[in-house]
Amino acid sequence: MSIPEELWRRFQEGDPRALARALTLVESGHPAGRELLKRVRGKGRAKVVGVTGSPGAGKSTLTDRLILEARKRGERVAVLAVDPSSPFSGGAILGDRIRMMRHHQDPGVYIRSMASRGALGGLAGATVAALSLLEAFGFDRIFVETVGVGQSEVDIARVADTTLLVLTPAAGDAVQAFKAGVMEIADVFAVNKFDLPGGERIVQELKSALELSPPRPGGWRPPIHPTVAASGEGVEALFESLEAHHRHLVEHGLLEGHRLERARFEVESVIQEWGRQRTQGAGALVARVARGELTPEEAALALLGPGPEAEEGAL
Amino acid sequence: MSIPEELWRRFQEGDPRALARALTLVESGHPAGRELLKRVRGKGRAKVVGVTGSPGAGKSTLTDRLILEARKRGERVAVLAVDPSSPFSGGAILGDRIRMMRHHQDPGVYIRSMASRGALGGLAGATVAALSLLEAFGFDRIFVETVGVGQSEVDIARVADTTLLVLTPAAGDAVQAFKAGVMEIADVFAVNKFDLPGGERIVQELKSALELSPPRPGGWRPPIHPTVAASGEGVEALFESLEAHHRHLVEHGLLEGHRLERARFEVESVIQEWGRQRTQGAGALVARVARGELTPEEAALALLGPGPEAEEGAL
């Protein structure tokens, strides 16, 4: 199915309702959405910032403040808020972030919630496709906010240019997060709710942990920013660090690598989704695996075939 | 490559060192591991209990206590502790759980840490393969302990017969967890560290949330158990609920559905891993996606081919 040319015209003219419609087409996996993606690919280029951290760390409030900083500098800003979806209902649960409603009247700010569908805590392929739409629409900066600890951090680090990890002094899981390798993913740290007791301790723990972590590409040293998102304290300096990291990527020729990783993530997501669909539709085959008559590898081969590369002996 | 027959003989005789070696072969993706899996498939049947919840909820201590309960009843028990792995080093970080060392001298208890490799917060396909090995080795009960909130909960619910969600009164993220759909996944709840302030409040919140959640298969009503893992308080009643849920599955003919879902998870994991491997090896193709010359779908098709089912028009 082709895109209604009217929609495409309005999208190119910068009509936010056309953008919203386009995002819905992409998110729902509609053929017109895929056609739209083909047209917009490679158009536009935004600074993509992933914002991640534990539930309750204040990511939404902090993002809200960072939007203001970006707007002060004249940037057009989009936010993709990725909500964990129910594995049963399939829909996003948290809905649009209320706190960001203050930007409702600002045409330079666009906020969209997306479900993480089928990948609770992780990023759906559609989220990354939405990034391409937003870039083509002409946004200068896109914040991708993800909830949860785990897969989403790894995913966001693959998709974003800059990854901001938000911690709090109250977070009893901070040390656990360090251990879990999330430390290695973040480019910039915020210790939010710094007015609570224990902020300095967390900063010191972070510093110690960073000294032990492997060196970053180009010798980047992740800065740690105390912030109080509720009052805006420390947010300007945090924004400057996001900018500094982006300059670092450009100066060291690292930006292209990030874009390749994002494309790789998209391809993997497509394959994963195909695998899920084909496996769901293959009840008899799965039953044979459950009975021990087939190995999972044999079932996967039956579902996918050896693939063109394997046929050429390349695998 | 075939399995050394000596290893296979010792595995069948119940030598724990042979089990350890077999698990390593499976975890490393060694061909002998796959061969081993073919031989053990369908042999043995354990009650598989997934233990999940936020970092710091006390899952390890609670599992430690549940092991004691199982041992009192004469069960042979295995624990698979799934540790998030570093996306960079690829290795497990937390290592073997120190607190479970007390079972070191008990031949009826076997504890193994596994990395979640490539799926931080999620379960690797190798973990599920390890379950088959442990079942074939003759364990009556297997606890699979996963760290983190997010993908691991969904995965564990697909793989385990019974899913235990561990919360604490201190967990500020409890309400967030409810929203994130994790509620719908758990069969049994423990409010651990119940001696801390706020325990009753969490229990009440859980009850309210459960009343709003969709009905469970066979009309199962998930029980909520206050526990203090450190002292063992409430653990016996919790264990009885795990047993009650298993009886419920048997009585309502639901156990086979769980095993089918586990097999489906294994097949999907294999496809996902293949997708990752093929995409990693396809730099030129990925670069074309990044440049907008190919869609992710076109790249995936080039990597996988249309698949045998698609050729038959079945997809």
Tab-separated table of C-alpha atoms in Angstrom, chain A residues 29 31 34 88 92 99 122 134 146 160 177 202 204 209 220 235 238 247 275 315:
chain	number	residue	atom	x	y	z
A	29	GLY	CA	3.764	-1.915	11.327
A	31	PRO	CA	2.841	-1.116	5.011
A	34	ARG	CA	7.410	1.090	5.821
A	88	PHE	CA	-0.534	-9.514	27.609
A	92	ALA	CA	1.828	1.092	26.480
A	99	ARG	CA	5.057	16.628	33.427
A	122	GLY	CA	13.924	-3.210	25.739
A	134	LEU	CA	11.718	12.529	13.625
A	146	THR	CA	13.550	4.486	28.579
A	160	ALA	CA	21.689	6.917	20.796
A	177	ALA	CA	23.707	-1.242	38.562
A	202	ILE	CA	27.125	8.156	45.227
A	204	GLN	CA	32.418	9.182	45.008
A	209	ALA	CA	33.833	2.630	39.645
A	220	TRP	CA	36.250	10.124	26.731
A	235	VAL	CA	20.852	21.002	34.498
A	238	LEU	CA	24.574	18.644	32.412
A	247	ARG	CA	31.667	17.290	19.951
A	275	GLY	CA	11.601	-15.222	14.462
A	315	LEU	CA	28.374	-19.026	7.293
